mmCIF file of C-alpha atoms and ligand atoms in Angstrom:
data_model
loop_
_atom_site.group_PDB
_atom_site.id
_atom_site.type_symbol
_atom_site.label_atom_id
_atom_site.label_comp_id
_atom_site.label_asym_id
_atom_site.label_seq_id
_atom_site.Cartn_x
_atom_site.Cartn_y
_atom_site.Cartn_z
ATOM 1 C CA UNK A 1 13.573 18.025 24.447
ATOM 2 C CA UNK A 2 11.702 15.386 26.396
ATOM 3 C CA UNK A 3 12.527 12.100 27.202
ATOM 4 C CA UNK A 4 10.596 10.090 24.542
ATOM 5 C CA UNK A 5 11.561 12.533 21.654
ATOM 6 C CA UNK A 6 14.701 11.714 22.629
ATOM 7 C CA UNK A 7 14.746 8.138 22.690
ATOM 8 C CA UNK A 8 13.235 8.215 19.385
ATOM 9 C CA UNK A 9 16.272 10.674 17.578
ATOM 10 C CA UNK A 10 18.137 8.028 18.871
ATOM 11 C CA UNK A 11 16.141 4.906 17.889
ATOM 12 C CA UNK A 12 15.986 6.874 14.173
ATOM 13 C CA UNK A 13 19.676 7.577 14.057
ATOM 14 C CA UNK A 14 20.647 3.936 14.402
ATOM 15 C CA UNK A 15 18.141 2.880 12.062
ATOM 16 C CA UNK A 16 19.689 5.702 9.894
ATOM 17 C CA UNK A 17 23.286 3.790 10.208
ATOM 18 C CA UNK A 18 22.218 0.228 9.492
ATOM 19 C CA UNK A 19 20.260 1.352 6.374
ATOM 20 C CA UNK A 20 19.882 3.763 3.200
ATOM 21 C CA UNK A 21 15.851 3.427 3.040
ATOM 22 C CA UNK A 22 13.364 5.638 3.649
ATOM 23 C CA UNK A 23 10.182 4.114 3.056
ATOM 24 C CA UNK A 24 7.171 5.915 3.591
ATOM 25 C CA UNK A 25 5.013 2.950 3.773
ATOM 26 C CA UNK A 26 4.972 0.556 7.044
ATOM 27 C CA UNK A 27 3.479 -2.643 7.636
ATOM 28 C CA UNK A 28 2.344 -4.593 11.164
ATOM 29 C CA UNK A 29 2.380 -8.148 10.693
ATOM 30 C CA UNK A 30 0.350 -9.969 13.309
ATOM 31 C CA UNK A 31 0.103 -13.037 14.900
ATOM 32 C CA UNK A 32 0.469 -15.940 11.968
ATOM 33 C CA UNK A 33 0.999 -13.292 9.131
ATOM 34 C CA UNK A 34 4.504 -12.908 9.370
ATOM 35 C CA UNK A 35 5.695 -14.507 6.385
ATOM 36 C CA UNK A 36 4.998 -11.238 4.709
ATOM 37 C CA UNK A 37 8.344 -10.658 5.694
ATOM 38 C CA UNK A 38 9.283 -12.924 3.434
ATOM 39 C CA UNK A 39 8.239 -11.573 0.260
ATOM 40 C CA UNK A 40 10.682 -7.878 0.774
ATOM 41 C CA UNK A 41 13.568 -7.830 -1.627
ATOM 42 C CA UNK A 42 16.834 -6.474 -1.115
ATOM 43 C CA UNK A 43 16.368 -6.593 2.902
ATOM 44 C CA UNK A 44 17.780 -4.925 5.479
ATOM 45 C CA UNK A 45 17.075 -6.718 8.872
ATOM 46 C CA UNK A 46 17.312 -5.343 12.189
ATOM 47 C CA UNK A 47 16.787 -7.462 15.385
ATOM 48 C CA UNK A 48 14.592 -5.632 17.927
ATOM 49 C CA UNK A 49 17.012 -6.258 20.491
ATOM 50 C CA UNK A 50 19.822 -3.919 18.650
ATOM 51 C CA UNK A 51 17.443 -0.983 18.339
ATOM 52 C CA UNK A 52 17.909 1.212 21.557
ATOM 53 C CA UNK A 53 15.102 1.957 23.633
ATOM 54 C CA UNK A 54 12.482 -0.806 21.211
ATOM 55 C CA UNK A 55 11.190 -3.945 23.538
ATOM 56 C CA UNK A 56 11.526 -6.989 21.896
ATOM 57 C CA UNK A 57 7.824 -9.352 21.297
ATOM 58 C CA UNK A 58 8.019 -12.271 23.404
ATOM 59 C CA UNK A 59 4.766 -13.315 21.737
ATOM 60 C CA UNK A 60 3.956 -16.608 19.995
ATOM 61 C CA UNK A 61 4.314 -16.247 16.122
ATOM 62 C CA UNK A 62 6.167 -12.707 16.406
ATOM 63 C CA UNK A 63 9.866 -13.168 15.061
ATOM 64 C CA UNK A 64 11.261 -9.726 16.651
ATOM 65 C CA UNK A 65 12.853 -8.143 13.387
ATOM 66 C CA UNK A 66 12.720 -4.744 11.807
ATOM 67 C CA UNK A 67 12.974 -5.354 8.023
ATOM 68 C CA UNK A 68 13.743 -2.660 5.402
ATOM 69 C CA UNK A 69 13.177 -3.619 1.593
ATOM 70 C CA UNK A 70 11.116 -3.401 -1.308
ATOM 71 C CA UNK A 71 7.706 -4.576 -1.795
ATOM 72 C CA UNK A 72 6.354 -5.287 -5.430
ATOM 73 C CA UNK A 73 9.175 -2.413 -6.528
ATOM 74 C CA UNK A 74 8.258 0.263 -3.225
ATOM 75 C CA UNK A 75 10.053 0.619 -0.368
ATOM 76 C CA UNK A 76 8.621 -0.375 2.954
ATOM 77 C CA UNK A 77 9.427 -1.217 6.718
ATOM 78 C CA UNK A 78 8.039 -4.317 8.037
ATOM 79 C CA UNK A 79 7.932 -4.953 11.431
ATOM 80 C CA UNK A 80 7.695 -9.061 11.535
ATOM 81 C CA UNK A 81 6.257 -9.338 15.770
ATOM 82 C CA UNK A 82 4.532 -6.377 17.181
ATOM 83 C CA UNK A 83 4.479 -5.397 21.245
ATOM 84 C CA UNK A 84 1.582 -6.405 22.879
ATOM 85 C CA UNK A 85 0.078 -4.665 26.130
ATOM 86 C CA UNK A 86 -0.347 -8.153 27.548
ATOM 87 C CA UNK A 87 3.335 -8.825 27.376
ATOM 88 C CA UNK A 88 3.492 -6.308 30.432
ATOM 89 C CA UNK A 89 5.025 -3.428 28.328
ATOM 90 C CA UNK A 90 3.159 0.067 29.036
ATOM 91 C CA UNK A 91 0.958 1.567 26.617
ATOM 92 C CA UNK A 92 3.929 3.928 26.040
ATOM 93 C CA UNK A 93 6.842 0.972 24.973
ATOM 94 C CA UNK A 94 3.992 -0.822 22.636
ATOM 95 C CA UNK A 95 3.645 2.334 20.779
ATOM 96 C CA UNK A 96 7.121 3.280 20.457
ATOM 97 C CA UNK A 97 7.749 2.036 17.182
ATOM 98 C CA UNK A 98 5.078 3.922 15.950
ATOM 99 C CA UNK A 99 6.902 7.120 17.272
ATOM 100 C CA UNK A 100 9.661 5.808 15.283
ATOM 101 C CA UNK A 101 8.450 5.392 12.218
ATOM 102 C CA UNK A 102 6.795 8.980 12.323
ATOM 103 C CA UNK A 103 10.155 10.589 12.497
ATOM 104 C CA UNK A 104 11.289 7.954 10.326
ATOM 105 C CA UNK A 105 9.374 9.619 7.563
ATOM 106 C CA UNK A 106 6.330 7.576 7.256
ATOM 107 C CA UNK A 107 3.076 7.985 5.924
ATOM 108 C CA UNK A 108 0.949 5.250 5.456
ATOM 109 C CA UNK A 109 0.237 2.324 8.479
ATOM 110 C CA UNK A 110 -0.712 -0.766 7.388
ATOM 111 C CA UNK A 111 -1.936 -2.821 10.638
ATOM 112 C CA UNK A 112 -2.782 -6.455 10.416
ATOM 113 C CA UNK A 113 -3.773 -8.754 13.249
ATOM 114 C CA UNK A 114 -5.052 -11.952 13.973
ATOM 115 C CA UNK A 115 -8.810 -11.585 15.667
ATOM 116 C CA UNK A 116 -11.739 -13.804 16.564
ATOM 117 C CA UNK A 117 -15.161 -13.200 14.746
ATOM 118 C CA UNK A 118 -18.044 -11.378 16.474
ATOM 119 C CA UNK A 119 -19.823 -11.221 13.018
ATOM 120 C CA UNK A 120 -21.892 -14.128 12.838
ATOM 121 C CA UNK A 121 -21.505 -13.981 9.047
ATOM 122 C CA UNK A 122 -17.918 -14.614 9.130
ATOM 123 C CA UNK A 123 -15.842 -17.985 8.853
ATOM 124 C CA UNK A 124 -12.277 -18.387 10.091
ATOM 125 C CA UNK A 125 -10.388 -17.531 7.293
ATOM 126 C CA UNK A 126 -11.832 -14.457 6.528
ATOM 127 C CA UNK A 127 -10.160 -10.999 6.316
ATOM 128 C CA UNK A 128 -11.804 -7.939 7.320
ATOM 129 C CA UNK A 129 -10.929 -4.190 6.526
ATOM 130 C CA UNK A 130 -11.167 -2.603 10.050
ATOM 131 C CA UNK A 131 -13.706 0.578 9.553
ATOM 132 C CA UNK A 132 -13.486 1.647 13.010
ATOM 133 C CA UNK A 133 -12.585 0.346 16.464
ATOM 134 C CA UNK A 134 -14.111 0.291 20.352
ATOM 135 C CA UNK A 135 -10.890 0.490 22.854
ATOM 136 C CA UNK A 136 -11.465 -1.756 25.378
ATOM 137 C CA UNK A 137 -8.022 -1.977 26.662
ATOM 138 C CA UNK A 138 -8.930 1.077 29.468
ATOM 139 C CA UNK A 139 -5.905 2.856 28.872
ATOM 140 C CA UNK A 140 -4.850 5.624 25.966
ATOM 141 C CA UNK A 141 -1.497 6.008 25.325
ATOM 142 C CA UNK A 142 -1.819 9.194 25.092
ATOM 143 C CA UNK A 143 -2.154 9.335 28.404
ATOM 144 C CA UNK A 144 1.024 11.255 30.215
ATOM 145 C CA UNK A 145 1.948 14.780 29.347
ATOM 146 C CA UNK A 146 1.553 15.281 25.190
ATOM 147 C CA UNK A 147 4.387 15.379 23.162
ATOM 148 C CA UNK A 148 3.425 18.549 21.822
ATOM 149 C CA UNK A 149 6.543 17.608 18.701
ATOM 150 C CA UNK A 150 3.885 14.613 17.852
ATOM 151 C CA UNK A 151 0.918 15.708 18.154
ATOM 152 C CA UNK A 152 -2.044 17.481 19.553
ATOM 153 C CA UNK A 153 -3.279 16.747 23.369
ATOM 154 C CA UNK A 154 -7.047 16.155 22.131
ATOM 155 C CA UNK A 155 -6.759 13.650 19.130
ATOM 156 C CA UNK A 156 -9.595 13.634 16.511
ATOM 157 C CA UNK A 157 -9.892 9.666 15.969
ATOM 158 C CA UNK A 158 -13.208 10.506 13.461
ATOM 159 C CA UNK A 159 -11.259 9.075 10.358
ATOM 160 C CA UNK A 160 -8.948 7.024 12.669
ATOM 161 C CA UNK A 161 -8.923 4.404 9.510
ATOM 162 C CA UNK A 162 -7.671 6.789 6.632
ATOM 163 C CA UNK A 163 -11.572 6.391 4.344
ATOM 164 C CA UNK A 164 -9.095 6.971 1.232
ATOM 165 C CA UNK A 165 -6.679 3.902 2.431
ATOM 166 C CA UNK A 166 -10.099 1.963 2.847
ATOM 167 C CA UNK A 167 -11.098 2.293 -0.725
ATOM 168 C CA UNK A 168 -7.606 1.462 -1.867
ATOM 169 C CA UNK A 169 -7.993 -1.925 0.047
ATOM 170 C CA UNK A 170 -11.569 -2.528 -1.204
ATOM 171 C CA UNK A 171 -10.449 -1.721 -4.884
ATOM 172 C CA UNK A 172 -7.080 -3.909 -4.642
ATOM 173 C CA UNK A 173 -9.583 -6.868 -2.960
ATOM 174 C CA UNK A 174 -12.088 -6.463 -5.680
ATOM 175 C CA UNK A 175 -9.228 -6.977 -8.351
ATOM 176 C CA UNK A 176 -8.014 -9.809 -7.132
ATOM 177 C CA UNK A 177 -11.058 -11.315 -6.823
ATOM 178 C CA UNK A 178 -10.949 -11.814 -2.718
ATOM 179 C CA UNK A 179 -13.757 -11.530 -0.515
ATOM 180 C CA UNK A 180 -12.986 -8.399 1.952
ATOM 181 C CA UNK A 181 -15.361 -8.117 5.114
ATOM 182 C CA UNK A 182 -15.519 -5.433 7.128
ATOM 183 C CA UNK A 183 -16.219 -4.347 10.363
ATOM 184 C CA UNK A 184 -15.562 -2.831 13.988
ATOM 185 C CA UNK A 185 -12.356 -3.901 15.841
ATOM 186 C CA UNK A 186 -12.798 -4.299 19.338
ATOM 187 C CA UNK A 187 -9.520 -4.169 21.253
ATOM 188 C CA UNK A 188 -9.055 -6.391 25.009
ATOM 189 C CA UNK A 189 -5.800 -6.401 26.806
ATOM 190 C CA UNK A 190 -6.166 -10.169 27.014
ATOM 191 C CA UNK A 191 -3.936 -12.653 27.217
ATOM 192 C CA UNK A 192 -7.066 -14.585 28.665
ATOM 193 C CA UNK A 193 -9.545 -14.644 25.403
ATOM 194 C CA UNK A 194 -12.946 -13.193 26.338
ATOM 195 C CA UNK A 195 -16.015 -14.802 27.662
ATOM 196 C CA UNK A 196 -19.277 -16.054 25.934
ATOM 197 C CA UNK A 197 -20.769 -12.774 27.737
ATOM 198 C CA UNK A 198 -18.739 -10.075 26.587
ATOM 199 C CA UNK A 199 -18.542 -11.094 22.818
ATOM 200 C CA UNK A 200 -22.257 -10.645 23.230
ATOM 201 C CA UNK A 201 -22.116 -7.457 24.349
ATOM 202 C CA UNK A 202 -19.439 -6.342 21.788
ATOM 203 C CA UNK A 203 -21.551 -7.790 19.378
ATOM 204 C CA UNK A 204 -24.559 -5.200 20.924
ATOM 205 C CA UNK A 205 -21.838 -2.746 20.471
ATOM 206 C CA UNK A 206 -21.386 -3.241 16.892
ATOM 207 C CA UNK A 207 -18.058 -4.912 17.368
ATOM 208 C CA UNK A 208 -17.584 -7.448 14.336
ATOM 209 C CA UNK A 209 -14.048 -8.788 15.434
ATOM 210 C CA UNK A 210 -12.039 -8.905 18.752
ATOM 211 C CA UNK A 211 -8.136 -8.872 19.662
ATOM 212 C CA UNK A 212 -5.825 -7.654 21.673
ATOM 213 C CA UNK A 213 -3.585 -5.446 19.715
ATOM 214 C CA UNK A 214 -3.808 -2.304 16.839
ATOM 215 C CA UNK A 215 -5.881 -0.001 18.903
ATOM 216 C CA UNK A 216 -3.182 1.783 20.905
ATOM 217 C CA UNK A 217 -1.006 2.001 17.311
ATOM 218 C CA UNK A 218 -3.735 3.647 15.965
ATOM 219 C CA UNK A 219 -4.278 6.081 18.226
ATOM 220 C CA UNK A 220 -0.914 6.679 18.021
ATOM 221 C CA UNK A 221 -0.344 7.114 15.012
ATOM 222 C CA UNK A 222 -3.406 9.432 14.126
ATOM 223 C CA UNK A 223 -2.084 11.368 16.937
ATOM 224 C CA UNK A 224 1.501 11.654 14.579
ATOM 225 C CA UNK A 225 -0.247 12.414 11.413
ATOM 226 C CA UNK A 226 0.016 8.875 10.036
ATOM 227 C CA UNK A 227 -2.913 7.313 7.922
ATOM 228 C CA UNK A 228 -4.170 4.056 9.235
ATOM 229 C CA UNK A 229 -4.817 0.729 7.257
ATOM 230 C CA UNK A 230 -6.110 -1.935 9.474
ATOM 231 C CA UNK A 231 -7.008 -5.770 8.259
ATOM 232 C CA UNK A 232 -7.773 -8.351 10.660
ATOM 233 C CA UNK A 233 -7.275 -12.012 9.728
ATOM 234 C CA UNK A 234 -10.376 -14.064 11.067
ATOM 235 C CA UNK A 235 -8.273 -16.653 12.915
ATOM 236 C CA UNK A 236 -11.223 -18.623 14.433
ATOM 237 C CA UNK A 237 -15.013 -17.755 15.672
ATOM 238 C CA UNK A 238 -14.821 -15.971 19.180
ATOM 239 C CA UNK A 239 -15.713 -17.090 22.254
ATOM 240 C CA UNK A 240 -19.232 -18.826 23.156
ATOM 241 C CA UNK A 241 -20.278 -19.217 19.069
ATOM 242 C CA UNK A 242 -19.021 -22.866 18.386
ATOM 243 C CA UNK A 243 -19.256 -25.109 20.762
ATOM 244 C CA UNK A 244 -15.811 -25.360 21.302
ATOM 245 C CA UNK A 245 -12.641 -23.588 23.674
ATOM 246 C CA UNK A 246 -10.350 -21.373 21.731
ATOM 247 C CA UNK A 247 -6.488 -22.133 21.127
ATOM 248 C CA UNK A 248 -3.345 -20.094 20.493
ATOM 249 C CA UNK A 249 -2.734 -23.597 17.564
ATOM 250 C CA UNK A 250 -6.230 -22.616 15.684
ATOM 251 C CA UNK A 251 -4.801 -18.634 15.960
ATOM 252 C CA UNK A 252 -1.713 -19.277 14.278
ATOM 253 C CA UNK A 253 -2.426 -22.019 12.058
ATOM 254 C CA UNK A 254 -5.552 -20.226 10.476
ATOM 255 C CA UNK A 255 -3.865 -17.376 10.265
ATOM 256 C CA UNK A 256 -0.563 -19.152 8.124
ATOM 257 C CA UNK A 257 -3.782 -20.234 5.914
ATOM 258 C CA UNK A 258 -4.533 -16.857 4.906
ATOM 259 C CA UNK A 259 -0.945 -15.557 4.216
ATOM 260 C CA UNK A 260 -1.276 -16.319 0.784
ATOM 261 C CA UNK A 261 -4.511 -14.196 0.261
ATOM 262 C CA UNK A 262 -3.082 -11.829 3.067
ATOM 263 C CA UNK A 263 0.654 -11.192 1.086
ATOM 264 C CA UNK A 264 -1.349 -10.722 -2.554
ATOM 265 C CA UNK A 265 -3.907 -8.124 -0.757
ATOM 266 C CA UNK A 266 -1.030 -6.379 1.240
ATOM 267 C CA UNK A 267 1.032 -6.290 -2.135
ATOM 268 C CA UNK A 268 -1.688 -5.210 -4.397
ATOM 269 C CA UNK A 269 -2.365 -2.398 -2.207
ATOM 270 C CA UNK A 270 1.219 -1.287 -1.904
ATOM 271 C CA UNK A 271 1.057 -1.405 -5.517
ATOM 272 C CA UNK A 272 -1.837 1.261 -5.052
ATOM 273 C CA UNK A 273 -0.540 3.320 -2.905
HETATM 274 N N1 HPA B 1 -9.979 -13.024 20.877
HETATM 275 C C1 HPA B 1 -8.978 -12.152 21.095
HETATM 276 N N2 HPA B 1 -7.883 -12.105 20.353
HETATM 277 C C2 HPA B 1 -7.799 -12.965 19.330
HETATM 278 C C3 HPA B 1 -8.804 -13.897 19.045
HETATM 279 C C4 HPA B 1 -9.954 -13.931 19.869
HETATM 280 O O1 HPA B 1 -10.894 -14.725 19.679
HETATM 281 N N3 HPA B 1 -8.392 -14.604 17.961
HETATM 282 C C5 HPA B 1 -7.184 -14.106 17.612
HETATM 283 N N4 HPA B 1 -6.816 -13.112 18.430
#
């Protein structure tokens, strides 16, 4: 058995100890949109830092905790701070979890982020159903030898945002009556934000919003046979299209504006699912 296989029989079997669910849904919560968290009944929290062999988020607005509970009546996990690549963790650490969850049982990956709008249409505020994505970052992690117990070496990423999961969204949007944009997802390693220049060219590209997470969970997770949900919260307008510098405060603060209309979206399309 290799090393990472492993790790995660281990990272499962403690999760196994601490707590009777087994949810097939899962749910991301980005920068500012952690108060999802919130909303779970019946919890059962788990601090990063317990789990054996998961990094712990030492990003702004990421609280660090595994939760287990019920959403609207289903079970889910939530996991309130995600790992970013720009924390220094390798492409391999960030997508551990998502390893996890796979031999956890689950089926469906909701992935929310906060992102800056390329789209000239958009306004901070918005949310956008990611369609697709441009990886940026330069690295795969599926780079290494494959874990052949995951998934294939040569991952099809043509559906890499489950169409199916897509028109769940759009229908659960449409009944609440919420505005849901969509577009492209390109992914930097950041921390710095990008320049006027290259949200031009991502915006040549076809790139509608831009951040600096999601991507390498994706991949991973197509690679282990999970669907894909992604929704980016517009946090502010990206570099070089106001005439003004971009801040971590706008990030978080717009995106605590949208939890509301985040939570009822993410809860009406649990409710779907
Ligand atoms: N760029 C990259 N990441 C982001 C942004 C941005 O403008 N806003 C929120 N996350």
């Amino acid at each position: 058995m290799s090393q990472l296989l492993q790790q995660t029989e281990e990272t499962v079997a403690y999760i196994r100890s601490k707590t009777g669910y087994k949810p097939e849904i899962a749910i991301v919560l980005g920068s500012g949109l952690g108060q999802l968290g919130e909303q779970l009944q019946h919890v059962d929290a788990i601090n990063y830092k317990e789990l054996p062999h998961w990094k712990s988020s030492t990003a702004p607005g990421h609280n660090g905790r595994l939760l287990f509970g019920l959403l609207d009546g289903k079970e889910v996990v939530c996991m309130q701070g995600r790992l970013h690549y720009y924390e220094g963790y390798s492409m391999e650490e960030i997508t551990y979890p998502v390893r996890v969850m796979a031999r956890l049982g689950v089926k469906n990956l909701l992935l929310s982020n906060a992102a800056g709008g390329i789209n000239l249409d958009f306004a901070p505020g918005d949310l956008m159903l990611i369609t697709d994505h441009i990886n940026f970052m330069g690295k795969n992690p599926l780079m290494g030898p494959n874990e052949d117990a995951f998934g294939v070496r040569f991952c099809d990423m043509s559906y890499a945002y489950q169409p199916s999961l897509r028109k769940i969204a759009l229908e659960a949007a449409q009944e609440l009556g919420q505005n849901l944009q969509q577009g492209v997802y390109v992914a930097t390693t950041g921390p710095s934000y990008e320049t006027p220049a290259e949200i031009k060219m991502f915006r040549s590209w076809g790139a509608s919003a831009v951040g600096m997470s999601t991507v390498p969970e994706t991949i991973a997770a197509n690679h282990c046979g999970i669907n894909v949900l992604g929704i980016s919260c517009i946090t502010n307008m990206a570099a070089g299209i106001l005439d003004q510098p971009l801040t971590e405060e706008e990030v978080l603060l717009t995106g605590e504006k949208s939890g509301a209309a985040f939570q009822a979206l993410v809860t009406r399309i649990v409710r779907k699912l």
